[in-house]
Amino acid sequence: MDRFNVGPIVVLGAGINGAAIARELTLQGAEVLLVDAEDLAGGTTSYSSRLIHGGLRYLEYAEISLVRESLTERDRLLRLAGELVHPLELVIPVGNRFSGLISGAQRFFLKSGAAPKDGRGSLVIRLGLSLYDRFASGAVPNHRRLTSSQFAESGLNSSKFFTAFSYFDAQLTFPEQFVLAMVQDAQAAAKEEGGAFSMRTYQHVRREAETLFFSSIHPNHDSGEIAITPAAVINAAGPWVDTALAGLNVPSARLIGGTKGSHLITRAPDLCKTLGPRGVYAEAADGRPIFILPWNDACLIGTTDIRYDGDPAEAVASNEEIDYLIDATNSIFPEVGLTREDIQQHYCGVRPLPAVGEGSTSSITRSHVVHRHPGAPFPLYSIIGGKLTTCRSLAEDVVKAVLPDLGHDVARNSRERPLPPPYFGETPLEGPLLPDVNVPVPHVAYAIEHLAAKTLADLVERRLMLVFHPDLSRVCLRALGEQLSAAGWLDAAQIDQEVDHYVARLQKRYGKRVS
């Protein structure tokens, strides 16, 4: 294909969708600049449910094409990203046989209707699971019904449920590292295909006519503005899509109507033992689906689905949401007796769903849309929706929309391209370790030098995944601060103050106490 000679394609938003789009574009030989107002994977990606799934409940709303796409991508990730994505067995407890038939038909044909008061019955669930199996490729086992002895040993509430079904989806333990892997693969693809890939985080973007100006907002880094005349701009800012358009001074109707989802993390021994290696996908008292998953040597409980109009960066799990998830867990596993004291931390993210009117949040589509803005000063596209599972197919759709507008054909795609885990450089066999968490110090240095880590939050929450480590300490945070200082991202005299600020952030945003 002809080389791109019309300037860089700018991707705004370095979450899972932005990184996937950047990777897909570099495979075409394009020049790509990936930009974020904060850090890689710093938004919805980091606060997701960490599931790679076909969307079983989407069948209720007749979103057959979305389920097919999601299952295809689930199975592709299991095959091509096996070190990051692994199969996960899920159990659906059932309390009756016939409930949900009428309301399910209303949702399927009319896209409306409340969840059944008595939960979804075995007939509805078995029908959905049978369709699920049919649409999948056979990468994981088909669904089955638990035997009576298996149900008795499951710990499920026998006064509420009489049987349960098992099926498989998949889990992505750390979506943050998935994004890192895609960024590293974008760098590799650029070299292979003769294009270019660069990335700028913590950036302020402004527009004058057809030119974009980028400048650093990091307090210890001021390299002045750079000016770029883009070939195209792809707005993949997630729940900040409308904010990004306003910053570009591009008029638009509201595109995003986000909902927030909160999650709990617990290491309560009774729950973890009862749950074992299988997750549970059930319903809360109000009919909303929730899950309880084995995850990262702990249990992950989620999620809520509440309309949210504030700044996504300020979304936190409320007391009401925490109580809601604890109560739902105890109604499923009454012998566990989960309490507030059992919750180690929580997190909350905002889904970048399309703006719609009033109604059930569950009925809002999870499909993605590539929206072109007519009359913009350059080809401009906003990405509405999207989720972890379909990030690659979303990126492929974006490339199919953008390249023809630029006079280029789509030459290749990532459908068969493996995605290895992120690379953190060579680690000496006897290299030093961070105190209390036993992570190699060279990993820290590599993340700062090569993976754009500039703050404590970058390192703890999105490179080394220490935010979930039960032994994270101030001593460890100070050692990380010293590494940032040595690289010029933090003044040595400010390390203790920065650690204090970050400990306060962990308490506010995650409910996490640091020793």
Coordinates of C-alpha atoms in Angstrom, one line a residue:
M1 CA 0.0 0.0 0.0
D2 CA 1.1 3.6 -0.4
R3 CA 2.8 5.2 2.5
F4 CA 0.9 7.7 4.6
N5 CA 2.0 11.2 3.7
V6 CA -0.7 13.4 5.1
G7 CA 0.4 13.8 8.7
P8 CA -0.2 11.8 11.9
I9 CA -3.5 10.3 13.0
V10 CA -4.1 11.5 16.5
V11 CA -5.9 9.2 18.9
L12 CA -7.3 11.0 22.0
G13 CA -7.6 8.7 25.0
A14 CA -5.1 6.0 25.9
G15 CA -7.6 3.5 27.5
I16 CA -8.3 0.1 26.1
N17 CA -10.1 1.3 23.0
G18 CA -7.6 4.1 22.2
A19 CA -4.6 1.7 22.6
A20 CA -6.4 -0.9 20.4
I21 CA -7.1 1.7 17.7
A22 CA -3.5 3.0 17.8
R23 CA -2.3 -0.6 17.4
E24 CA -4.6 -1.3 14.5
L25 CA -3.6 1.9 12.7
T26 CA 0.1 1.2 13.0
L27 CA -0.5 -2.2 11.4
Q28 CA -1.5 -0.2 8.3
G29 CA 1.8 1.7 8.2
A30 CA 0.2 4.9 9.6
E31 CA 1.9 7.6 11.7
V32 CA 0.0 7.5 15.0
L33 CA 0.1 9.8 18.0
L34 CA -1.7 8.4 21.1
V35 CA -2.5 11.2 23.6
D36 CA -4.2 11.2 27.0
A37 CA -5.0 14.0 29.5
E38 CA -3.7 11.7 32.2
D39 CA -2.2 8.2 32.2
L40 CA -2.5 5.0 30.1
A41 CA -5.6 3.1 31.2
G42 CA -6.3 5.7 33.8
G43 CA -10.1 5.8 33.3
T44 CA -12.8 3.2 32.8
T45 CA -10.3 0.5 31.8
S46 CA -8.8 0.4 35.3
Y47 CA -12.2 0.3 37.0
S48 CA -13.9 -2.4 34.8
S49 CA -15.2 -5.7 35.9
R50 CA -12.2 -7.5 34.4
L51 CA -14.3 -10.0 32.5
I52 CA -13.9 -11.0 28.9
H53 CA -17.4 -12.3 28.1
G54 CA -20.0 -12.8 25.3
G55 CA -22.6 -10.8 27.1
L56 CA -25.1 -13.4 28.1
R57 CA -27.7 -10.9 29.3
Y58 CA -27.5 -9.0 26.0
L59 CA -29.5 -11.9 24.5
E60 CA -32.5 -10.6 26.5
Y61 CA -32.5 -7.4 24.5
A62 CA -32.1 -9.3 21.2
E63 CA -28.6 -7.9 20.6
I64 CA -27.6 -11.1 18.8
S65 CA -24.9 -9.5 16.6
L66 CA -23.2 -8.0 19.7
V67 CA -23.2 -11.4 21.5
R68 CA -21.8 -13.1 18.4
E69 CA -19.1 -10.4 18.1
S70 CA -18.3 -10.6 21.8
L71 CA -18.0 -14.4 21.8
T72 CA -15.8 -14.3 18.7
E73 CA -13.5 -11.8 20.3
R74 CA -13.6 -13.7 23.7
D75 CA -12.4 -16.9 22.0
R76 CA -9.8 -14.9 19.9
L77 CA -8.3 -13.4 23.1
L78 CA -8.2 -16.8 24.8
R79 CA -6.1 -18.0 21.8
L80 CA -3.9 -15.0 21.1
A81 CA -3.5 -13.5 24.6
G82 CA -3.5 -16.6 26.7
E83 CA -1.0 -15.2 29.2
L84 CA -3.3 -12.3 30.0
V85 CA -6.8 -13.9 29.5
H86 CA -7.9 -17.2 31.0
P87 CA -11.1 -19.2 31.0
L88 CA -13.4 -18.7 34.0
E89 CA -16.2 -21.0 35.0
L90 CA -19.4 -19.2 36.2
V91 CA -22.3 -20.6 38.0
I92 CA -25.9 -19.3 37.7
P93 CA -28.1 -20.2 40.7
V94 CA -31.8 -20.7 39.9
G95 CA -34.8 -20.3 42.2
N96 CA -37.7 -21.4 40.0
R97 CA -38.6 -22.8 36.6
F98 CA -40.9 -20.5 34.8
S99 CA -40.2 -16.9 36.0
G100 CA -39.0 -14.4 33.4
L101 CA -40.7 -15.9 30.4
I102 CA -43.2 -13.0 29.8
S103 CA -40.8 -10.2 30.9
G104 CA -38.0 -11.8 28.9
A105 CA -40.2 -11.8 25.8
Q106 CA -41.0 -8.1 26.4
R107 CA -37.3 -7.3 26.6
F108 CA -36.4 -9.4 23.6
F109 CA -39.1 -8.0 21.3
L110 CA -39.9 -4.6 22.7
K111 CA -36.5 -3.7 24.3
S112 CA -38.4 -2.8 27.5
G113 CA -39.8 -4.5 30.6
A114 CA -38.6 -4.9 34.2
A115 CA -36.6 -7.8 35.5
P116 CA -38.7 -10.6 36.9
K117 CA -39.4 -10.1 40.6
D118 CA -38.7 -13.8 41.3
G119 CA -35.5 -13.9 39.2
R120 CA -35.0 -15.6 35.9
G121 CA -36.3 -19.2 35.9
S122 CA -34.5 -22.3 34.7
L123 CA -36.3 -22.4 31.3
V124 CA -35.2 -18.8 30.4
I125 CA -31.6 -19.5 31.6
R126 CA -31.3 -22.8 29.8
L127 CA -32.5 -21.2 26.6
G128 CA -30.0 -18.3 26.9
L129 CA -27.2 -20.6 27.6
S130 CA -28.1 -22.9 24.7
L131 CA -28.0 -19.9 22.3
Y132 CA -24.7 -18.8 23.9
D133 CA -23.1 -22.2 23.2
R134 CA -24.4 -22.2 19.7
F135 CA -22.9 -18.8 18.9
A136 CA -19.5 -19.6 20.4
S137 CA -16.6 -21.4 18.6
G138 CA -16.1 -24.2 21.1
A139 CA -13.0 -22.7 22.7
V140 CA -14.5 -23.4 26.2
P141 CA -16.9 -26.1 27.4
N142 CA -20.6 -25.9 26.8
H143 CA -23.0 -25.1 29.7
R144 CA -24.2 -27.9 32.0
R145 CA -26.5 -28.3 35.0
L146 CA -24.9 -29.0 38.3
T147 CA -25.8 -32.3 39.8
S148 CA -27.7 -32.3 43.1
S149 CA -24.5 -33.2 45.0
Q150 CA -22.6 -30.4 43.3
F151 CA -25.3 -27.9 44.1
A152 CA -25.4 -29.1 47.8
E153 CA -21.6 -28.6 48.0
S154 CA -21.7 -25.1 46.3
G155 CA -22.6 -23.1 49.4
L156 CA -25.4 -21.5 47.5
N157 CA -28.5 -20.5 49.4
S158 CA -30.7 -23.6 49.3
S159 CA -33.7 -21.8 50.7
K160 CA -33.6 -19.4 47.7
F161 CA -32.2 -21.6 44.9
F162 CA -33.0 -25.2 43.9
T163 CA -30.4 -25.8 41.2
A164 CA -27.6 -24.0 39.2
F165 CA -26.1 -24.0 35.8
S166 CA -22.5 -23.7 34.9
Y167 CA -21.0 -22.1 31.8
F168 CA -17.6 -20.5 30.8
D169 CA -16.5 -17.0 29.9
A170 CA -13.0 -15.5 30.6
Q171 CA -11.2 -13.2 32.9
L172 CA -8.6 -10.5 32.2
T173 CA -6.9 -10.1 35.6
F174 CA -5.3 -6.8 34.8
P175 CA -6.7 -4.7 31.9
E176 CA -4.1 -2.1 32.7
Q177 CA -1.3 -4.5 31.6
F178 CA -3.4 -5.5 28.6
V179 CA -3.2 -1.8 27.5
L180 CA 0.5 -1.8 28.1
A181 CA 0.9 -4.9 25.9
M182 CA -1.1 -3.2 23.1
V183 CA 1.0 -0.1 23.3
Q184 CA 4.2 -2.1 23.1
D185 CA 2.8 -4.1 20.2
A186 CA 1.9 -0.8 18.4
Q187 CA 5.5 0.2 18.7
A188 CA 6.6 -3.2 17.2
A189 CA 4.0 -2.9 14.4
A190 CA 5.2 0.5 13.5
K191 CA 8.7 -0.8 13.0
E192 CA 7.4 -3.8 11.0
E193 CA 5.2 -1.8 8.7
G194 CA 7.3 1.4 8.2
G195 CA 5.0 3.7 10.1
A196 CA 5.5 5.6 13.3
F197 CA 4.0 5.4 16.8
S198 CA 4.5 7.9 19.6
M199 CA 2.6 8.6 22.9
R200 CA 2.2 11.6 25.1
T201 CA 0.5 11.4 28.5
Y202 CA -0.6 14.2 30.9
Q203 CA -1.3 16.5 27.9
H204 CA -3.4 19.6 27.5
V205 CA -4.8 19.9 24.0
R206 CA -6.0 23.0 22.3
R207 CA -7.0 23.8 18.7
E208 CA -6.4 26.7 16.4
A209 CA -8.1 26.3 13.0
E210 CA -6.7 23.0 11.6
T211 CA -3.8 22.7 14.1
L212 CA -3.6 21.0 17.4
F213 CA -1.3 22.2 20.2
F214 CA -0.1 19.8 22.9
S215 CA 1.6 20.8 26.1
S216 CA 2.5 18.9 29.3
I217 CA 0.4 19.4 32.4
H218 CA 2.9 17.5 34.7
P219 CA 4.3 20.0 37.3
N220 CA 7.9 18.8 36.8
H221 CA 7.9 18.7 33.0
D222 CA 7.4 21.7 30.8
S223 CA 8.9 21.2 27.3
G224 CA 6.7 23.8 25.7
E225 CA 4.0 23.3 23.1
I226 CA 4.2 21.1 20.0
A227 CA 2.0 21.9 17.0
I228 CA 0.5 19.1 14.8
T229 CA -1.7 19.3 11.8
P230 CA -3.4 15.9 12.0
A231 CA -4.6 13.8 9.1
A232 CA -7.5 12.8 11.3
V233 CA -8.4 12.8 15.0
I234 CA -10.1 9.9 16.7
N235 CA -11.8 10.8 20.0
A236 CA -11.6 7.6 22.1
A237 CA -11.8 9.4 25.5
G238 CA -14.4 7.1 26.9
P239 CA -16.7 8.9 29.4
W240 CA -14.8 12.1 28.6
V241 CA -15.7 12.1 24.9
D242 CA -18.0 15.2 25.2
T243 CA -15.3 16.9 27.3
A244 CA -12.7 16.3 24.6
L245 CA -15.0 17.7 21.9
A246 CA -15.5 20.8 24.0
G247 CA -11.8 21.2 24.5
L248 CA -11.4 21.0 20.7
N249 CA -14.1 23.6 20.3
V250 CA -16.1 21.3 18.1
P251 CA -19.9 21.7 18.6
S252 CA -21.8 18.5 19.1
A253 CA -24.9 17.1 20.7
R254 CA -24.3 15.2 23.9
L255 CA -22.9 11.7 22.9
I256 CA -22.2 10.0 26.3
G257 CA -24.6 9.2 29.1
G258 CA -22.4 7.3 31.5
T259 CA -23.4 5.0 34.3
K260 CA -21.1 4.2 37.2
G261 CA -20.3 0.7 38.3
S262 CA -18.8 0.0 41.7
H263 CA -16.8 -3.1 42.8
L264 CA -15.7 -4.6 46.1
I265 CA -12.5 -6.6 46.8
T266 CA -12.4 -8.9 49.8
R267 CA -10.1 -11.7 51.1
A268 CA -12.7 -13.0 53.5
P269 CA -11.5 -16.6 54.0
D270 CA -15.0 -18.1 54.2
L271 CA -16.2 -16.5 51.0
C272 CA -13.0 -17.3 49.1
K273 CA -13.1 -20.9 50.2
T274 CA -16.8 -21.3 49.4
L275 CA -16.4 -19.7 46.0
G276 CA -13.3 -21.7 45.1
P277 CA -12.1 -21.4 41.4
R278 CA -15.6 -20.7 40.0
G279 CA -17.4 -17.4 39.9
V280 CA -21.1 -16.8 40.5
Y281 CA -23.4 -14.8 38.2
A282 CA -26.7 -14.1 40.0
E283 CA -29.3 -11.4 40.7
A284 CA -29.6 -8.9 43.5
A285 CA -32.9 -8.2 45.2
D286 CA -33.8 -5.7 42.5
G287 CA -33.2 -8.1 39.6
R288 CA -29.9 -6.5 38.5
P289 CA -27.2 -9.0 37.6
I290 CA -24.2 -9.2 39.9
F291 CA -21.2 -11.4 40.0
I292 CA -18.9 -12.8 42.7
L293 CA -15.5 -13.8 41.2
P294 CA -12.3 -15.4 42.3
W295 CA -9.7 -12.8 41.3
N296 CA -6.0 -12.1 42.1
D297 CA -6.0 -14.3 45.3
A298 CA -9.1 -12.5 46.5
C299 CA -12.8 -12.1 45.6
L300 CA -14.2 -9.4 43.3
I301 CA -17.8 -8.4 43.8
G302 CA -19.7 -6.2 41.4
T303 CA -21.4 -4.3 40.0
T304 CA -23.8 -1.4 40.2
D305 CA -25.3 0.5 37.2
I306 CA -26.3 4.0 38.2
R307 CA -26.6 7.0 35.9
Y308 CA -23.8 9.5 36.5
D309 CA -23.4 13.0 35.2
G310 CA -20.4 14.2 37.2
D311 CA -16.7 14.1 36.4
P312 CA -15.8 10.5 35.9
A313 CA -12.5 11.0 37.7
E314 CA -14.5 11.8 40.9
A315 CA -16.7 8.7 40.8
V316 CA -16.3 6.6 44.0
A317 CA -18.3 3.7 45.5
S318 CA -21.0 5.1 47.8
N319 CA -22.0 3.6 51.1
E320 CA -25.3 2.6 49.6
E321 CA -23.5 0.7 46.8
I322 CA -21.2 -1.0 49.1
D323 CA -24.1 -2.2 51.3
Y324 CA -26.1 -3.2 48.2
L325 CA -23.2 -5.5 47.0
I326 CA -22.6 -6.9 50.5
D327 CA -26.3 -7.7 51.0
A328 CA -26.5 -9.3 47.5
T329 CA -23.5 -11.5 48.4
N330 CA -25.0 -12.6 51.7
S331 CA -28.3 -13.5 50.0
I332 CA -26.4 -15.8 47.7
F333 CA -24.0 -17.2 50.3
P334 CA -25.8 -16.8 53.6
E335 CA -23.3 -18.9 55.6
V336 CA -20.5 -16.5 54.7
G337 CA -21.8 -13.5 56.7
L338 CA -19.8 -10.8 54.8
T339 CA -19.5 -7.5 56.6
R340 CA -18.0 -4.1 56.0
E341 CA -14.9 -5.1 57.9
D342 CA -14.3 -7.8 55.3
I343 CA -13.9 -5.4 52.5
Q344 CA -10.3 -4.5 51.8
Q345 CA -11.0 -1.9 49.1
H346 CA -13.4 -0.9 46.4
Y347 CA -13.3 0.9 43.1
C348 CA -15.7 2.7 40.8
G349 CA -15.7 3.5 37.1
V350 CA -18.0 5.2 34.6
R351 CA -19.1 3.3 31.5
P352 CA -19.0 5.4 28.2
L353 CA -22.5 4.5 27.1
P354 CA -24.5 6.4 24.6
A355 CA -26.7 9.3 25.8
V356 CA -30.3 8.1 26.0
G357 CA -33.5 9.3 27.7
E358 CA -34.9 8.0 31.0
G359 CA -35.4 4.3 31.5
S360 CA -33.5 1.2 32.7
T361 CA -29.8 1.5 32.5
S362 CA -29.6 -2.3 31.8
S363 CA -31.4 -1.8 28.5
I364 CA -28.8 0.7 27.2
T365 CA -26.9 -1.0 24.4
R366 CA -23.2 -2.0 24.9
S367 CA -22.5 -1.9 21.2
H368 CA -20.0 0.6 19.9
V369 CA -20.6 3.4 17.4
V370 CA -18.0 5.3 15.3
H371 CA -19.5 8.7 15.0
R372 CA -18.1 11.1 12.3
H373 CA -18.4 14.8 12.9
P374 CA -19.4 16.6 9.7
G375 CA -18.0 20.1 9.3
A376 CA -15.0 19.6 11.7
P377 CA -11.7 21.2 10.7
F378 CA -10.2 17.8 10.0
P379 CA -11.7 14.3 9.8
L380 CA -12.9 13.8 13.3
Y381 CA -14.5 10.6 14.8
S382 CA -15.9 10.0 18.3
I383 CA -16.1 6.5 19.7
I384 CA -19.3 5.9 21.7
G385 CA -19.6 2.7 23.8
G386 CA -17.3 -0.2 23.7
K387 CA -16.0 -2.7 26.3
L388 CA -13.0 -4.8 27.1
T389 CA -14.0 -7.8 25.2
T390 CA -14.6 -6.0 21.8
C391 CA -11.7 -3.5 21.9
R392 CA -9.9 -5.2 19.0
S393 CA -13.0 -5.5 16.8
L394 CA -13.9 -1.9 17.6
A395 CA -10.4 -0.8 16.5
E396 CA -10.9 -2.7 13.3
D397 CA -14.2 -1.0 12.7
V398 CA -12.6 2.4 13.3
V399 CA -9.8 1.7 10.8
K400 CA -12.4 0.7 8.2
A401 CA -14.2 4.0 8.7
V402 CA -11.1 6.3 8.8
L403 CA -8.7 5.0 6.2
P404 CA -11.1 5.3 3.2
D405 CA -11.8 8.9 4.2
L406 CA -8.0 9.5 3.9
G407 CA -7.7 7.8 0.5
H408 CA -6.2 4.6 1.8
D409 CA -7.2 0.9 1.7
V410 CA -7.2 -1.3 4.8
A411 CA -4.3 -3.6 4.1
R412 CA -4.4 -5.9 7.1
N413 CA -5.8 -6.5 10.6
S414 CA -4.9 -7.9 14.0
R415 CA -7.3 -10.9 13.9
E416 CA -4.4 -13.4 14.0
R417 CA -1.8 -11.3 15.7
P418 CA -0.7 -12.6 19.1
L419 CA -0.5 -10.3 22.1
P420 CA 2.1 -11.2 24.6
P421 CA 2.2 -9.7 28.2
P422 CA 3.9 -6.4 28.7
Y423 CA 7.7 -6.4 28.8
F424 CA 9.5 -4.9 31.7
G425 CA 13.1 -5.4 30.6
E426 CA 15.7 -7.8 31.7
T427 CA 15.7 -8.5 35.5
P428 CA 18.9 -9.5 37.2
L429 CA 18.6 -12.8 39.0
E430 CA 19.7 -11.2 42.3
G431 CA 18.3 -7.8 41.7
P432 CA 16.9 -5.7 44.5
L433 CA 13.2 -5.9 45.4
L434 CA 10.8 -3.2 46.5
P435 CA 10.1 -3.4 50.3
D436 CA 7.1 -5.4 51.4
V437 CA 5.8 -6.2 47.9
N438 CA 8.8 -8.1 46.5
V439 CA 8.6 -6.5 43.0
P440 CA 12.0 -6.2 41.2
V441 CA 13.2 -2.6 41.4
P442 CA 14.4 -2.8 37.7
H443 CA 10.7 -3.1 36.7
V444 CA 10.1 0.3 38.3
A445 CA 13.0 1.8 36.4
Y446 CA 11.9 0.3 33.1
A447 CA 8.3 1.5 33.6
I448 CA 9.5 5.0 34.2
E449 CA 12.0 5.1 31.3
H450 CA 10.1 3.1 28.7
L451 CA 6.4 2.9 29.7
A452 CA 5.6 6.5 30.4
A453 CA 5.1 6.2 34.2
K454 CA 5.4 9.7 35.7
T455 CA 3.5 9.5 39.1
L456 CA 3.0 7.3 42.0
A457 CA -0.5 6.5 40.7
D458 CA 1.0 5.4 37.4
L459 CA 3.3 3.0 39.0
V460 CA 1.1 1.6 41.8
E461 CA -2.2 1.5 39.9
R462 CA -1.3 0.8 36.3
R463 CA 2.2 -0.6 35.8
L464 CA 3.1 -2.7 38.8
M465 CA -0.5 -3.4 40.0
L466 CA 0.5 -2.8 43.6
V467 CA -2.8 -1.0 44.4
F468 CA -4.3 -4.5 45.0
H469 CA -1.3 -5.8 47.1
P470 CA -2.4 -6.3 50.7
D471 CA 1.1 -5.3 52.0
L472 CA 1.5 -2.1 50.1
S473 CA 3.3 0.3 52.6
R474 CA 4.5 3.8 53.0
V475 CA 8.0 2.5 52.9
C476 CA 7.3 1.0 49.5
L477 CA 5.7 4.2 48.3
R478 CA 8.7 6.2 49.4
A479 CA 11.0 3.8 47.4
L480 CA 8.9 4.4 44.3
G481 CA 9.0 8.2 44.9
E482 CA 12.8 8.0 45.0
Q483 CA 12.8 6.2 41.7
L484 CA 10.6 9.0 40.2
S485 CA 12.9 11.6 41.7
A486 CA 16.0 10.0 40.2
A487 CA 14.2 10.2 36.8
G488 CA 13.3 13.8 37.2
W489 CA 9.6 13.4 37.7
L490 CA 9.5 14.3 41.4
D491 CA 11.5 16.8 43.4
A492 CA 13.4 14.9 46.2
A493 CA 12.2 17.4 48.8
Q494 CA 8.6 16.6 47.9
I495 CA 8.7 12.8 48.2
D496 CA 7.3 12.6 51.7
Q497 CA 4.6 15.1 50.9
E498 CA 3.7 13.3 47.7
V499 CA 3.5 10.0 49.6
D500 CA 1.1 11.6 52.0
H501 CA -1.1 12.9 49.2
Y502 CA -1.1 9.5 47.5
V503 CA -2.0 7.7 50.7
A504 CA -5.0 10.0 51.0
R505 CA -6.0 9.3 47.4
L506 CA -5.9 5.5 48.0
Q507 CA -8.2 6.0 51.0
K508 CA -10.7 8.2 49.2
R509 CA -10.8 6.5 45.8
Y510 CA -10.3 2.9 46.9
G511 CA -11.1 2.8 50.6
K512 CA -7.6 1.3 51.0
R513 CA -5.5 1.7 54.1
V514 CA -1.7 1.7 53.7
S515 CA 0.4 0.3 56.5

